[in-house]
Amino acid sequence: MRVTVDVKGEDSRELELADVPTDAPEPTYADLLREVGLSPHEVSVLVDGRPVPEDQPVESERVTVLRLIKGG
Amino acid sequence: MDCTRCDEEAIMHAAYSGAHLCQHHFRESVEKRVRRRVRRDDLVPQDATPDDPLTWVIGLSGGKDSVVLTRILHDTFAEDPRIELVGLTIHEGIEGYRDESVEACVELTDELEMRHELVSYEEEFGIRMDDVVEDDPENMAACAYCGVFRRDLLSTYAEDLGADLLLTGHNLDDEAQTALMNFLEGDVAQIAKHFDASLGPLSERGEQSEFVPRAKPLRDVPEKEVALYAHVEDLPAHITECPHASEAYRGEIQQLLYDLEENHPGTRHSILSGYEELAGIVADDRAGDAEDDGGGPDLRECAECGSTTTREICRKCSLLESLA
């Protein structure tokens, strides 16, 4: 499955899920983030507008990544 | 994936605790941590009464952290006659960026029917950060100027508003970074100061009668969870990075903590809790030494503005002079 990772306000990346390295039985959202150079502690992953736990296996072809904005 | 506490779908995973939480239990968990921190830091003294209520000033920038803090404190204390909340917003003179976040502050405080005060560098000091970064007479990062001016206005206005406490929205990531930076810089004096100024339980802090005490009740909540709370609660938080942001060292520490947290979940929590314990010991130790020496650091009035300082002219006034 090809997955589109859309980092809000930045680039969108397409990844082949089978090629994403993982320690879990299947690649997780955290593994996807690692592939695009982000930490799960600096972003939230949304699927269909809803936040998902990053340790879960990727089930959607399109994910949106919300970056944390520093400071106030 | 179900929520650890009910049958609803989880929206987040906290690797440091192992919990998966649905929206309801996530909200509850964030609010609980803030309230527990308010209790542990002794922020509401036993003798607070409705006849003589306390004034709590919240540093409200319009970013996610201060917006979430304001909302949770409001939900907790709006009906409590012992506490009056005031939002204090500072406009640094950063075009576009701060204009939008001021709007977020106005929207939030209107909705919560909370008192809101807005002050600006321009009216108070006759400067704007957009110009300061152009001039840059001291060859420093923008945040180095801005921090001095912001701290000055926060404490001056907290005092003018009769504040008993000044609260800011520092989250777990912010405080773990600061703790690690102070430690790596070997700055033990700063660690002791950190405890007495904002970290220690109010009842255990050293004498700092010259300053309004500060508190950071959001510091048990990781930054990501603060952002997620603002998102799921649809709070009017402003989401743009400051165009002048440039804290290079902090950024390096932040990345280090992300990497550590990835392999050793709970690292930020353990850094901060160990640091707070040590900071308390160091603060005590220094207070004892100061008594032996016949008093703490020599505090005096700034010759220019009269604010409390250890120098002849305070840092803010000397920066303003070099900008003039």
PDB file of C-alpha atoms in Angstrom, chain B residues 45-220:
ATOM      1  CA  PRO B  45      -3.093  28.672  50.696  1.00  0.00           C
ATOM      2  CA  GLN B  46      -5.239  27.410  53.582  1.00  0.00           C
ATOM      3  CA  ASP B  47      -6.074  30.934  54.662  1.00  0.00           C
ATOM      4  CA  ALA B  48      -7.506  32.093  51.309  1.00  0.00           C
ATOM      5  CA  THR B  49     -11.081  33.284  51.885  1.00  0.00           C
ATOM      6  CA  PRO B  50     -13.881  34.700  49.709  1.00  0.00           C
ATOM      7  CA  ASP B  51     -13.640  37.966  51.700  1.00  0.00           C
ATOM      8  CA  ASP B  52     -10.048  38.464  50.695  1.00  0.00           C
ATOM      9  CA  PRO B  53      -9.712  36.635  47.361  1.00  0.00           C
ATOM     10  CA  LEU B  54      -6.393  35.948  45.687  1.00  0.00           C
ATOM     11  CA  THR B  55      -5.575  37.459  42.297  1.00  0.00           C
ATOM     12  CA  TRP B  56      -3.955  35.040  39.862  1.00  0.00           C
ATOM     13  CA  VAL B  57      -2.494  36.634  36.755  1.00  0.00           C
ATOM     14  CA  ILE B  58      -2.003  34.269  33.819  1.00  0.00           C
ATOM     15  CA  GLY B  59       0.620  35.144  31.208  1.00  0.00           C
ATOM     16  CA  LEU B  60      -1.623  34.667  28.160  1.00  0.00           C
ATOM     17  CA  SER B  61       0.223  34.774  24.846  1.00  0.00           C
ATOM     18  CA  GLY B  62      -2.456  33.140  22.717  1.00  0.00           C
ATOM     19  CA  GLY B  63      -0.237  30.132  21.955  1.00  0.00           C
ATOM     20  CA  LYS B  64      -1.516  26.647  22.771  1.00  0.00           C
ATOM     21  CA  ASP B  65       0.157  26.370  26.171  1.00  0.00           C
ATOM     22  CA  SER B  66      -1.213  29.520  27.784  1.00  0.00           C
ATOM     23  CA  VAL B  67      -4.627  29.040  26.153  1.00  0.00           C
ATOM     24  CA  VAL B  68      -4.926  25.503  27.553  1.00  0.00           C
ATOM     25  CA  LEU B  69      -3.717  26.637  30.986  1.00  0.00           C
ATOM     26  CA  THR B  70      -6.212  29.524  31.044  1.00  0.00           C
ATOM     27  CA  ARG B  71      -9.086  27.298  30.048  1.00  0.00           C
ATOM     28  CA  ILE B  72      -8.334  24.614  32.661  1.00  0.00           C
ATOM     29  CA  LEU B  73      -7.742  27.140  35.460  1.00  0.00           C
ATOM     30  CA  HIS B  74     -10.962  28.885  34.485  1.00  0.00           C
ATOM     31  CA  ASP B  75     -12.924  25.616  34.527  1.00  0.00           C
ATOM     32  CA  THR B  76     -11.428  24.808  37.917  1.00  0.00           C
ATOM     33  CA  PHE B  77     -11.648  28.171  39.666  1.00  0.00           C
ATOM     34  CA  ALA B  78     -14.305  30.310  37.926  1.00  0.00           C
ATOM     35  CA  GLU B  79     -16.834  29.313  40.586  1.00  0.00           C
ATOM     36  CA  ASP B  80     -14.332  29.532  43.447  1.00  0.00           C
ATOM     37  CA  PRO B  81     -14.821  32.858  45.285  1.00  0.00           C
ATOM     38  CA  ARG B  82     -11.293  32.658  46.746  1.00  0.00           C
ATOM     39  CA  ILE B  83      -9.576  33.114  43.380  1.00  0.00           C
ATOM     40  CA  GLU B  84      -9.866  35.843  40.735  1.00  0.00           C
ATOM     41  CA  LEU B  85      -8.247  35.142  37.362  1.00  0.00           C
ATOM     42  CA  VAL B  86      -6.831  37.822  35.065  1.00  0.00           C
ATOM     43  CA  GLY B  87      -5.271  37.194  31.626  1.00  0.00           C
ATOM     44  CA  LEU B  88      -2.229  39.349  30.805  1.00  0.00           C
ATOM     45  CA  THR B  89      -1.107  39.576  27.173  1.00  0.00           C
ATOM     46  CA  ILE B  90       2.046  41.261  25.918  1.00  0.00           C
ATOM     47  CA  HIS B  91       2.387  42.560  22.375  1.00  0.00           C
ATOM     48  CA  GLU B  92       6.098  42.550  21.470  1.00  0.00           C
ATOM     49  CA  GLY B  93       5.682  44.434  18.221  1.00  0.00           C
ATOM     50  CA  ILE B  94       5.982  41.476  15.887  1.00  0.00           C
ATOM     51  CA  GLU B  95       3.751  42.288  12.973  1.00  0.00           C
ATOM     52  CA  GLY B  96       1.237  39.687  11.887  1.00  0.00           C
ATOM     53  CA  TYR B  97       2.420  37.066  14.348  1.00  0.00           C
ATOM     54  CA  ARG B  98       1.381  38.776  17.553  1.00  0.00           C
ATOM     55  CA  ASP B  99      -1.650  40.540  16.095  1.00  0.00           C
ATOM     56  CA  GLU B 100      -3.245  37.182  15.388  1.00  0.00           C
ATOM     57  CA  SER B 101      -2.433  35.666  18.752  1.00  0.00           C
ATOM     58  CA  VAL B 102      -3.819  38.733  20.540  1.00  0.00           C
ATOM     59  CA  GLU B 103      -7.081  38.019  18.724  1.00  0.00           C
ATOM     60  CA  ALA B 104      -6.993  34.447  20.075  1.00  0.00           C
ATOM     61  CA  CYS B 105      -6.550  35.851  23.609  1.00  0.00           C
ATOM     62  CA  VAL B 106      -9.459  38.262  23.205  1.00  0.00           C
ATOM     63  CA  GLU B 107     -11.683  35.526  21.817  1.00  0.00           C
ATOM     64  CA  LEU B 108     -10.830  33.165  24.675  1.00  0.00           C
ATOM     65  CA  THR B 109     -11.242  35.675  27.508  1.00  0.00           C
ATOM     66  CA  ASP B 110     -14.508  36.978  25.992  1.00  0.00           C
ATOM     67  CA  GLU B 111     -15.843  33.455  25.821  1.00  0.00           C
ATOM     68  CA  LEU B 112     -14.782  32.723  29.406  1.00  0.00           C
ATOM     69  CA  GLU B 113     -15.943  36.191  30.570  1.00  0.00           C
ATOM     70  CA  MET B 114     -12.570  36.702  32.157  1.00  0.00           C
ATOM     71  CA  ARG B 115     -10.719  39.967  32.823  1.00  0.00           C
ATOM     72  CA  HIS B 116      -8.016  40.582  30.190  1.00  0.00           C
ATOM     73  CA  GLU B 117      -5.210  43.161  30.094  1.00  0.00           C
ATOM     74  CA  LEU B 118      -3.093  43.933  27.015  1.00  0.00           C
ATOM     75  CA  VAL B 119       0.232  45.765  27.188  1.00  0.00           C
ATOM     76  CA  SER B 120       2.846  46.382  24.507  1.00  0.00           C
ATOM     77  CA  TYR B 121       6.593  46.961  24.251  1.00  0.00           C
ATOM     78  CA  GLU B 122       5.792  49.943  22.066  1.00  0.00           C
ATOM     79  CA  GLU B 123       3.661  51.736  24.672  1.00  0.00           C
ATOM     80  CA  GLU B 124       5.825  50.727  27.608  1.00  0.00           C
ATOM     81  CA  PHE B 125       9.336  50.995  26.167  1.00  0.00           C
ATOM     82  CA  GLY B 126       8.887  52.728  22.799  1.00  0.00           C
ATOM     83  CA  ILE B 127      10.342  49.743  20.931  1.00  0.00           C
ATOM     84  CA  ARG B 128       9.093  46.964  18.665  1.00  0.00           C
ATOM     85  CA  MET B 129      10.805  43.576  18.364  1.00  0.00           C
ATOM     86  CA  ASP B 130      10.688  43.835  14.552  1.00  0.00           C
ATOM     87  CA  ASP B 131      13.009  46.890  14.856  1.00  0.00           C
ATOM     88  CA  VAL B 132      15.099  45.411  17.671  1.00  0.00           C
ATOM     89  CA  VAL B 133      16.151  42.450  15.501  1.00  0.00           C
ATOM     90  CA  GLU B 134      17.144  44.884  12.743  1.00  0.00           C
ATOM     91  CA  ASP B 135      19.276  47.062  15.086  1.00  0.00           C
ATOM     92  CA  ASP B 136      20.622  44.265  17.277  1.00  0.00           C
ATOM     93  CA  PRO B 137      23.173  46.507  19.087  1.00  0.00           C
ATOM     94  CA  GLU B 138      24.263  43.744  21.490  1.00  0.00           C
ATOM     95  CA  ASN B 139      24.693  41.108  18.800  1.00  0.00           C
ATOM     96  CA  MET B 140      22.304  38.719  20.536  1.00  0.00           C
ATOM     97  CA  ALA B 141      19.485  36.381  19.537  1.00  0.00           C
ATOM     98  CA  ALA B 142      16.046  38.011  19.335  1.00  0.00           C
ATOM     99  CA  CYS B 143      14.790  35.866  22.238  1.00  0.00           C
ATOM    100  CA  ALA B 144      17.522  37.246  24.508  1.00  0.00           C
ATOM    101  CA  TYR B 145      16.155  40.801  24.205  1.00  0.00           C
ATOM    102  CA  CYS B 146      12.553  39.718  24.123  1.00  0.00           C
ATOM    103  CA  GLY B 147      12.854  37.553  27.253  1.00  0.00           C
ATOM    104  CA  VAL B 148      14.232  40.450  29.318  1.00  0.00           C
ATOM    105  CA  PHE B 149      11.441  42.796  28.222  1.00  0.00           C
ATOM    106  CA  ARG B 150       8.725  40.191  28.619  1.00  0.00           C
ATOM    107  CA  ARG B 151       9.797  39.177  32.127  1.00  0.00           C
ATOM    108  CA  ASP B 152       9.955  42.839  33.114  1.00  0.00           C
ATOM    109  CA  LEU B 153       6.419  43.587  31.885  1.00  0.00           C
ATOM    110  CA  LEU B 154       4.972  40.389  33.314  1.00  0.00           C
ATOM    111  CA  SER B 155       6.310  41.149  36.775  1.00  0.00           C
ATOM    112  CA  THR B 156       5.545  44.902  36.647  1.00  0.00           C
ATOM    113  CA  TYR B 157       1.963  44.305  35.558  1.00  0.00           C
ATOM    114  CA  ALA B 158       1.481  41.347  37.878  1.00  0.00           C
ATOM    115  CA  GLU B 159       2.400  43.713  40.690  1.00  0.00           C
ATOM    116  CA  ASP B 160       0.187  46.542  39.382  1.00  0.00           C
ATOM    117  CA  LEU B 161      -2.734  44.155  39.159  1.00  0.00           C
ATOM    118  CA  GLY B 162      -2.170  43.161  42.786  1.00  0.00           C
ATOM    119  CA  ALA B 163      -1.273  39.604  41.807  1.00  0.00           C
ATOM    120  CA  ASP B 164      -0.638  36.997  44.486  1.00  0.00           C
ATOM    121  CA  LEU B 165       0.614  34.598  41.817  1.00  0.00           C
ATOM    122  CA  LEU B 166       1.825  34.827  38.219  1.00  0.00           C
ATOM    123  CA  LEU B 167       1.092  31.670  36.228  1.00  0.00           C
ATOM    124  CA  THR B 168       2.647  30.677  32.926  1.00  0.00           C
ATOM    125  CA  GLY B 169       1.958  27.834  30.500  1.00  0.00           C
ATOM    126  CA  HIS B 170       5.341  26.082  30.541  1.00  0.00           C
ATOM    127  CA  ASN B 171       4.823  22.405  29.687  1.00  0.00           C
ATOM    128  CA  LEU B 172       6.840  19.287  30.544  1.00  0.00           C
ATOM    129  CA  ASP B 173       9.079  19.591  27.463  1.00  0.00           C
ATOM    130  CA  ASP B 174       9.883  23.259  28.239  1.00  0.00           C
ATOM    131  CA  GLU B 175      10.808  22.528  31.845  1.00  0.00           C
ATOM    132  CA  ALA B 176      12.755  19.334  31.135  1.00  0.00           C
ATOM    133  CA  GLN B 177      14.764  21.293  28.527  1.00  0.00           C
ATOM    134  CA  THR B 178      15.475  24.116  30.983  1.00  0.00           C
ATOM    135  CA  ALA B 179      16.434  21.622  33.698  1.00  0.00           C
ATOM    136  CA  LEU B 180      18.844  19.837  31.386  1.00  0.00           C
ATOM    137  CA  MET B 181      20.309  23.110  30.084  1.00  0.00           C
ATOM    138  CA  ASN B 182      20.948  24.396  33.624  1.00  0.00           C
ATOM    139  CA  PHE B 183      22.537  21.087  34.509  1.00  0.00           C
ATOM    140  CA  LEU B 184      24.734  20.910  31.388  1.00  0.00           C
ATOM    141  CA  GLU B 185      25.809  24.503  31.940  1.00  0.00           C
ATOM    142  CA  GLY B 186      26.731  23.595  35.522  1.00  0.00           C
ATOM    143  CA  ASP B 187      24.657  26.525  36.711  1.00  0.00           C
ATOM    144  CA  VAL B 188      23.855  25.512  40.282  1.00  0.00           C
ATOM    145  CA  ALA B 189      22.922  29.065  41.306  1.00  0.00           C
ATOM    146  CA  GLN B 190      20.362  29.152  38.510  1.00  0.00           C
ATOM    147  CA  ILE B 191      18.958  25.784  39.635  1.00  0.00           C
ATOM    148  CA  ALA B 192      18.428  27.133  43.165  1.00  0.00           C
ATOM    149  CA  LYS B 193      16.824  30.279  41.733  1.00  0.00           C
ATOM    150  CA  HIS B 194      14.534  28.207  39.510  1.00  0.00           C
ATOM    151  CA  PHE B 195      13.214  26.409  42.611  1.00  0.00           C
ATOM    152  CA  ASP B 196      12.571  29.584  44.610  1.00  0.00           C
ATOM    153  CA  ALA B 197      11.113  31.505  41.659  1.00  0.00           C
ATOM    154  CA  SER B 198       8.660  29.022  40.186  1.00  0.00           C
ATOM    155  CA  LEU B 199       9.149  25.295  40.842  1.00  0.00           C
ATOM    156  CA  GLY B 200       8.987  24.715  44.564  1.00  0.00           C
ATOM    157  CA  PRO B 201       5.753  24.338  46.525  1.00  0.00           C
ATOM    158  CA  LEU B 202       4.815  27.895  47.641  1.00  0.00           C
ATOM    159  CA  SER B 203       5.170  26.916  51.282  1.00  0.00           C
ATOM    160  CA  GLU B 204       8.746  25.660  50.774  1.00  0.00           C
ATOM    161  CA  ARG B 205      10.232  28.472  48.725  1.00  0.00           C
ATOM    162  CA  GLY B 206      12.927  30.776  50.004  1.00  0.00           C
ATOM    163  CA  GLU B 207      12.047  34.367  50.791  1.00  0.00           C
ATOM    164  CA  GLN B 208      11.509  36.341  47.562  1.00  0.00           C
ATOM    165  CA  SER B 209       9.264  39.071  48.899  1.00  0.00           C
ATOM    166  CA  GLU B 210      10.396  41.533  46.214  1.00  0.00           C
ATOM    167  CA  PHE B 211       8.796  39.492  43.461  1.00  0.00           C
ATOM    168  CA  VAL B 212       5.328  38.116  42.744  1.00  0.00           C
ATOM    169  CA  PRO B 213       5.738  34.330  43.044  1.00  0.00           C
ATOM    170  CA  ARG B 214       5.371  32.378  39.815  1.00  0.00           C
ATOM    171  CA  ALA B 215       3.917  28.943  39.095  1.00  0.00           C
ATOM    172  CA  LYS B 216       3.831  26.498  36.191  1.00  0.00           C
ATOM    173  CA  PRO B 217       0.930  24.130  36.748  1.00  0.00           C
ATOM    174  CA  LEU B 218       1.099  22.693  33.204  1.00  0.00           C
ATOM    175  CA  ARG B 219       4.562  21.258  33.704  1.00  0.00           C
ATOM    176  CA  ASP B 220       3.444  17.638  34.132  1.00  0.00           C
TER     177      ASP B 220
END
